């Protein structure tokens, strides 16, 4: 009898896991269930190229329909899985329909954190997570209009860069003392604040939003200190939450993510999980949850292998990127727990530098702005745990490649 693997969530992880199942030898049915109406698509361009109007929806597709058809991968789009019965090995859809599975993969991703402040349901207030969100935002964009972004994280900064280039007068409101406070060193935050201000963005840090004012549409953003900011368009970007409720209701262990091993397996031998929704072991940082395309892709490959009875542990070094104006920030590793920051280059006046994060003298992460070669070499230095000194990292005349080649250069 033909076996069936159901993949819950038409996410980036699902787009990789489904074809990887075929590559690993899965001969049975593969059914992907997603609550959006379109095939899996790239999400990073949403706040950049798609918002600018440089790409159309079909340009974002991870794979076109013909490829899935050739691999005999079925899609049930516009559907939502409401529950999992692990004993009967069935999932129940929103419509009440039940589907049987032999193997199950949870690729449920994340959702935006929403606010319940006064006026938060006014027209013109948006979140940014999917294509429909961007379409609604684009409908409110007009040159000379006033945009207020609540949240100074990567999404907020990327969106501010695009809206400014589209001619909007853009303001960022960040509760923390600096933008990117949770993820970067002060030197990096200062750099991005300077660049955005030079591009015309008005940045306010250490400020809390208490509500929104307007008759039908938003007209003002109100702050706790009594200040207010006129607004024709508001985007709220205050982070995301992993979609773990389905797994939790099924009795699977969760802790800021669905708990999985290095192969993406849950405690149920018939269920794996992959992507932004998982907490998984990293050989570099312990148990972590990552929100990134590389993580979703590599973990999905491991999970697909596990469903086919193979051991291919996921142990890659985390990496990320952010595009703003002419800046490409590439991040290698996680800087959590760092006790030293070393800067290479001059972030104060230029637009190219690196910030290295060390813990106990060991390099654990790097932020590289417009320095792709240093990013590549930093990934290797961290992954291979090569010993380097702070002085070597700070020396802009010393190529990082020489440290990989074992060249001994005096500090």
mmCIF file with all atom_site columns, N, CA and C in Angstrom, residues 242-281:
data_model
loop_
_atom_site.group_PDB
_atom_site.id
_atom_site.type_symbol
_atom_site.label_atom_id
_atom_site.label_alt_id
_atom_site.label_comp_id
_atom_site.label_asym_id
_atom_site.label_entity_id
_atom_site.label_seq_id
_atom_site.pdbx_PDB_ins_code
_atom_site.Cartn_x
_atom_site.Cartn_y
_atom_site.Cartn_z
_atom_site.occupancy
_atom_site.B_iso_or_equiv
_atom_site.pdbx_formal_charge
_atom_site.auth_seq_id
_atom_site.auth_comp_id
_atom_site.auth_asym_id
_atom_site.auth_atom_id
_atom_site.pdbx_PDB_model_num
ATOM 1   N N  . UNK A 1 242 ? 6.953  31.706 16.946 1.00 0.00 ? 242 UNK A N  1
ATOM 2   C CA . UNK A 1 242 ? 6.878  30.420 16.250 1.00 0.00 ? 242 UNK A CA 1
ATOM 3   C C  . UNK A 1 242 ? 5.486  29.811 16.354 1.00 0.00 ? 242 UNK A C  1
ATOM 4   N N  . UNK A 1 243 ? 5.043  29.205 15.281 1.00 0.00 ? 243 UNK A N  1
ATOM 5   C CA . UNK A 1 243 ? 3.739  28.543 15.269 1.00 0.00 ? 243 UNK A CA 1
ATOM 6   C C  . UNK A 1 243 ? 3.890  27.122 15.815 1.00 0.00 ? 243 UNK A C  1
ATOM 7   N N  . UNK A 1 244 ? 3.714  27.000 17.117 1.00 0.00 ? 244 UNK A N  1
ATOM 8   C CA . UNK A 1 244 ? 3.907  25.712 17.795 1.00 0.00 ? 244 UNK A CA 1
ATOM 9   C C  . UNK A 1 244 ? 2.608  25.127 18.325 1.00 0.00 ? 244 UNK A C  1
ATOM 10  N N  . UNK A 1 245 ? 1.509  25.860 18.206 1.00 0.00 ? 245 UNK A N  1
ATOM 11  C CA . UNK A 1 245 ? 0.269  25.442 18.848 1.00 0.00 ? 245 UNK A CA 1
ATOM 12  C C  . UNK A 1 245 ? -0.228 24.086 18.338 1.00 0.00 ? 245 UNK A C  1
ATOM 13  N N  . UNK A 1 246 ? -0.130 23.864 17.038 1.00 0.00 ? 246 UNK A N  1
ATOM 14  C CA . UNK A 1 246 ? -0.573 22.591 16.465 1.00 0.00 ? 246 UNK A CA 1
ATOM 15  C C  . UNK A 1 246 ? 0.214  21.429 17.064 1.00 0.00 ? 246 UNK A C  1
ATOM 16  N N  . UNK A 1 247 ? 1.533  21.603 17.141 1.00 0.00 ? 247 UNK A N  1
ATOM 17  C CA . UNK A 1 247 ? 2.384  20.562 17.721 1.00 0.00 ? 247 UNK A CA 1
ATOM 18  C C  . UNK A 1 247 ? 2.079  20.367 19.203 1.00 0.00 ? 247 UNK A C  1
ATOM 19  N N  . UNK A 1 248 ? 1.894  21.472 19.923 1.00 0.00 ? 248 UNK A N  1
ATOM 20  C CA . UNK A 1 248 ? 1.630  21.389 21.362 1.00 0.00 ? 248 UNK A CA 1
ATOM 21  C C  . UNK A 1 248 ? 0.316  20.666 21.637 1.00 0.00 ? 248 UNK A C  1
ATOM 22  N N  . UNK A 1 249 ? -0.717 20.968 20.851 1.00 0.00 ? 249 UNK A N  1
ATOM 23  C CA . UNK A 1 249 ? -2.010 20.294 21.049 1.00 0.00 ? 249 UNK A CA 1
ATOM 24  C C  . UNK A 1 249 ? -1.903 18.800 20.780 1.00 0.00 ? 249 UNK A C  1
ATOM 25  N N  . UNK A 1 250 ? -0.938 18.417 19.941 1.00 0.00 ? 250 UNK A N  1
ATOM 26  C CA . UNK A 1 250 ? -0.743 16.999 19.635 1.00 0.00 ? 250 UNK A CA 1
ATOM 27  C C  . UNK A 1 250 ? 0.150  16.309 20.666 1.00 0.00 ? 250 UNK A C  1
ATOM 28  N N  . UNK A 1 251 ? 0.581  17.069 21.681 1.00 0.00 ? 251 UNK A N  1
ATOM 29  C CA . UNK A 1 251 ? 1.393  16.467 22.738 1.00 0.00 ? 251 UNK A CA 1
ATOM 30  C C  . UNK A 1 251 ? 2.877  16.432 22.440 1.00 0.00 ? 251 UNK A C  1
ATOM 31  N N  . UNK A 1 252 ? 3.328  17.156 21.417 1.00 0.00 ? 252 UNK A N  1
ATOM 32  C CA . UNK A 1 252 ? 4.758  17.227 21.118 1.00 0.00 ? 252 UNK A CA 1
ATOM 33  C C  . UNK A 1 252 ? 5.405  18.303 21.977 1.00 0.00 ? 252 UNK A C  1
ATOM 34  N N  . UNK A 1 253 ? 6.658  18.110 22.349 1.00 0.00 ? 253 UNK A N  1
ATOM 35  C CA . UNK A 1 253 ? 7.356  19.042 23.227 1.00 0.00 ? 253 UNK A CA 1
ATOM 36  C C  . UNK A 1 253 ? 7.677  20.335 22.481 1.00 0.00 ? 253 UNK A C  1
ATOM 37  N N  . UNK A 1 254 ? 7.411  21.453 23.153 1.00 0.00 ? 254 UNK A N  1
ATOM 38  C CA . UNK A 1 254 ? 7.725  22.768 22.590 1.00 0.00 ? 254 UNK A CA 1
ATOM 39  C C  . UNK A 1 254 ? 8.378  23.640 23.658 1.00 0.00 ? 254 UNK A C  1
ATOM 40  N N  . UNK A 1 255 ? 9.247  24.540 23.208 1.00 0.00 ? 255 UNK A N  1
ATOM 41  C CA . UNK A 1 255 ? 9.893  25.506 24.100 1.00 0.00 ? 255 UNK A CA 1
ATOM 42  C C  . UNK A 1 255 ? 10.445 26.625 23.218 1.00 0.00 ? 255 UNK A C  1
ATOM 43  N N  . UNK A 1 256 ? 9.613  27.631 22.955 1.00 0.00 ? 256 UNK A N  1
ATOM 44  C CA . UNK A 1 256 ? 9.947  28.665 21.979 1.00 0.00 ? 256 UNK A CA 1
ATOM 45  C C  . UNK A 1 256 ? 10.230 28.043 20.620 1.00 0.00 ? 256 UNK A C  1
ATOM 46  N N  . UNK A 1 257 ? 9.573  26.953 20.330 1.00 0.00 ? 257 UNK A N  1
ATOM 47  C CA . UNK A 1 257 ? 9.770  26.226 19.093 1.00 0.00 ? 257 UNK A CA 1
ATOM 48  C C  . UNK A 1 257 ? 9.453  24.760 19.330 1.00 0.00 ? 257 UNK A C  1
ATOM 49  N N  . UNK A 1 258 ? 9.249  24.026 18.244 1.00 0.00 ? 258 UNK A N  1
ATOM 50  C CA . UNK A 1 258 ? 9.034  22.584 18.342 1.00 0.00 ? 258 UNK A CA 1
ATOM 51  C C  . UNK A 1 258 ? 10.384 21.928 18.565 1.00 0.00 ? 258 UNK A C  1
ATOM 52  N N  . UNK A 1 259 ? 10.525 21.176 19.649 1.00 0.00 ? 259 UNK A N  1
ATOM 53  C CA . UNK A 1 259 ? 11.810 20.572 19.981 1.00 0.00 ? 259 UNK A CA 1
ATOM 54  C C  . UNK A 1 259 ? 12.113 19.402 19.050 1.00 0.00 ? 259 UNK A C  1
ATOM 55  N N  . UNK A 1 260 ? 13.269 19.475 18.395 1.00 0.00 ? 260 UNK A N  1
ATOM 56  C CA . UNK A 1 260 ? 13.703 18.417 17.482 1.00 0.00 ? 260 UNK A CA 1
ATOM 57  C C  . UNK A 1 260 ? 15.171 18.092 17.744 1.00 0.00 ? 260 UNK A C  1
ATOM 58  N N  . UNK A 1 261 ? 15.614 16.951 17.210 1.00 0.00 ? 261 UNK A N  1
ATOM 59  C CA . UNK A 1 261 ? 17.033 16.617 17.309 1.00 0.00 ? 261 UNK A CA 1
ATOM 60  C C  . UNK A 1 261 ? 17.768 17.141 16.086 1.00 0.00 ? 261 UNK A C  1
ATOM 61  N N  . UNK A 1 262 ? 19.027 16.758 15.936 1.00 0.00 ? 262 UNK A N  1
ATOM 62  C CA . UNK A 1 262 ? 19.845 17.292 14.847 1.00 0.00 ? 262 UNK A CA 1
ATOM 63  C C  . UNK A 1 262 ? 19.361 16.858 13.473 1.00 0.00 ? 262 UNK A C  1
ATOM 64  N N  . UNK A 1 263 ? 18.490 15.842 13.429 1.00 0.00 ? 263 UNK A N  1
ATOM 65  C CA . UNK A 1 263 ? 17.935 15.383 12.155 1.00 0.00 ? 263 UNK A CA 1
ATOM 66  C C  . UNK A 1 263 ? 16.511 15.870 11.941 1.00 0.00 ? 263 UNK A C  1
ATOM 67  N N  . UNK A 1 264 ? 16.038 16.750 12.810 1.00 0.00 ? 264 UNK A N  1
ATOM 68  C CA . UNK A 1 264 ? 14.698 17.293 12.661 1.00 0.00 ? 264 UNK A CA 1
ATOM 69  C C  . UNK A 1 264 ? 13.598 16.414 13.221 1.00 0.00 ? 264 UNK A C  1
ATOM 70  N N  . UNK A 1 265 ? 13.954 15.363 13.957 1.00 0.00 ? 265 UNK A N  1
ATOM 71  C CA . UNK A 1 265 ? 12.942 14.449 14.486 1.00 0.00 ? 265 UNK A CA 1
ATOM 72  C C  . UNK A 1 265 ? 12.370 14.945 15.803 1.00 0.00 ? 265 UNK A C  1
ATOM 73  N N  . UNK A 1 266 ? 11.065 14.836 15.949 1.00 0.00 ? 266 UNK A N  1
ATOM 74  C CA . UNK A 1 266 ? 10.425 15.080 17.227 1.00 0.00 ? 266 UNK A CA 1
ATOM 75  C C  . UNK A 1 266 ? 10.474 13.790 18.041 1.00 0.00 ? 266 UNK A C  1
ATOM 76  N N  . UNK A 1 267 ? 9.836  13.786 19.215 1.00 0.00 ? 267 UNK A N  1
ATOM 77  C CA . UNK A 1 267 ? 9.792  12.558 20.031 1.00 0.00 ? 267 UNK A CA 1
ATOM 78  C C  . UNK A 1 267 ? 8.931  11.484 19.383 1.00 0.00 ? 267 UNK A C  1
ATOM 79  N N  . UNK A 1 268 ? 8.057  11.873 18.451 1.00 0.00 ? 268 UNK A N  1
ATOM 80  C CA . UNK A 1 268 ? 7.241  10.914 17.702 1.00 0.00 ? 268 UNK A CA 1
ATOM 81  C C  . UNK A 1 268 ? 8.046  10.446 16.501 1.00 0.00 ? 268 UNK A C  1
ATOM 82  N N  . UNK A 1 269 ? 8.317  9.150  16.371 1.00 0.00 ? 269 UNK A N  1
ATOM 83  C CA . UNK A 1 269 ? 9.167  8.676  15.269 1.00 0.00 ? 269 UNK A CA 1
ATOM 84  C C  . UNK A 1 269 ? 8.592  8.911  13.883 1.00 0.00 ? 269 UNK A C  1
ATOM 85  N N  . UNK A 1 270 ? 7.307  9.263  13.811 1.00 0.00 ? 270 UNK A N  1
ATOM 86  C CA . UNK A 1 270 ? 6.683  9.494  12.512 1.00 0.00 ? 270 UNK A CA 1
ATOM 87  C C  . UNK A 1 270 ? 6.544  10.979 12.174 1.00 0.00 ? 270 UNK A C  1
ATOM 88  N N  . UNK A 1 271 ? 7.062  11.849 13.039 1.00 0.00 ? 271 UNK A N  1
ATOM 89  C CA . UNK A 1 271 ? 6.877  13.286 12.830 1.00 0.00 ? 271 UNK A CA 1
ATOM 90  C C  . UNK A 1 271 ? 8.216  14.012 12.916 1.00 0.00 ? 271 UNK A C  1
ATOM 91  N N  . UNK A 1 272 ? 8.491  14.842 11.922 1.00 0.00 ? 272 UNK A N  1
ATOM 92  C CA . UNK A 1 272 ? 9.651  15.726 11.940 1.00 0.00 ? 272 UNK A CA 1
ATOM 93  C C  . UNK A 1 272 ? 9.161  17.163 11.874 1.00 0.00 ? 272 UNK A C  1
ATOM 94  N N  . UNK A 1 273 ? 10.054 18.095 12.120 1.00 0.00 ? 273 UNK A N  1
ATOM 95  C CA . UNK A 1 273 ? 9.751  19.521 11.965 1.00 0.00 ? 273 UNK A CA 1
ATOM 96  C C  . UNK A 1 273 ? 10.993 20.221 11.436 1.00 0.00 ? 273 UNK A C  1
ATOM 97  N N  . UNK A 1 274 ? 10.775 21.304 10.692 1.00 0.00 ? 274 UNK A N  1
ATOM 98  C CA . UNK A 1 274 ? 11.909 22.025 10.106 1.00 0.00 ? 274 UNK A CA 1
ATOM 99  C C  . UNK A 1 274 ? 11.545 23.488 9.914  1.00 0.00 ? 274 UNK A C  1
ATOM 100 N N  . UNK A 1 275 ? 12.574 24.338 9.990  1.00 0.00 ? 275 UNK A N  1
ATOM 101 C CA . UNK A 1 275 ? 12.395 25.752 9.704  1.00 0.00 ? 275 UNK A CA 1
ATOM 102 C C  . UNK A 1 275 ? 12.301 26.627 10.935 1.00 0.00 ? 275 UNK A C  1
ATOM 103 N N  . UNK A 1 276 ? 11.709 27.798 10.748 1.00 0.00 ? 276 UNK A N  1
ATOM 104 C CA . UNK A 1 276 ? 11.653 28.812 11.802 1.00 0.00 ? 276 UNK A CA 1
ATOM 105 C C  . UNK A 1 276 ? 10.911 28.353 13.049 1.00 0.00 ? 276 UNK A C  1
ATOM 106 N N  . UNK A 1 277 ? 10.095 27.324 12.929 1.00 0.00 ? 277 UNK A N  1
ATOM 107 C CA . UNK A 1 277 ? 9.262  26.886 14.058 1.00 0.00 ? 277 UNK A CA 1
ATOM 108 C C  . UNK A 1 277 ? 10.000 25.962 15.013 1.00 0.00 ? 277 UNK A C  1
ATOM 109 N N  . UNK A 1 278 ? 11.244 25.592 14.739 1.00 0.00 ? 278 UNK A N  1
ATOM 110 C CA . UNK A 1 278 ? 11.910 24.559 15.537 1.00 0.00 ? 278 UNK A CA 1
ATOM 111 C C  . UNK A 1 278 ? 12.970 25.104 16.493 1.00 0.00 ? 278 UNK A C  1
ATOM 112 N N  . UNK A 1 279 ? 13.107 24.403 17.610 1.00 0.00 ? 279 UNK A N  1
ATOM 113 C CA . UNK A 1 279 ? 14.262 24.548 18.508 1.00 0.00 ? 279 UNK A CA 1
ATOM 114 C C  . UNK A 1 279 ? 15.113 23.313 18.283 1.00 0.00 ? 279 UNK A C  1
ATOM 115 N N  . UNK A 1 280 ? 16.353 23.530 17.861 1.00 0.00 ? 280 UNK A N  1
ATOM 116 C CA . UNK A 1 280 ? 17.193 22.403 17.491 1.00 0.00 ? 280 UNK A CA 1
ATOM 117 C C  . UNK A 1 280 ? 18.601 22.572 18.062 1.00 0.00 ? 280 UNK A C  1
ATOM 118 N N  . UNK A 1 281 ? 19.349 21.487 18.197 1.00 0.00 ? 281 UNK A N  1
ATOM 119 C CA . UNK A 1 281 ? 20.701 21.583 18.749 1.00 0.00 ? 281 UNK A CA 1
ATOM 120 C C  . UNK A 1 281 ? 21.693 22.086 17.711 1.00 0.00 ? 281 UNK A C  1
#
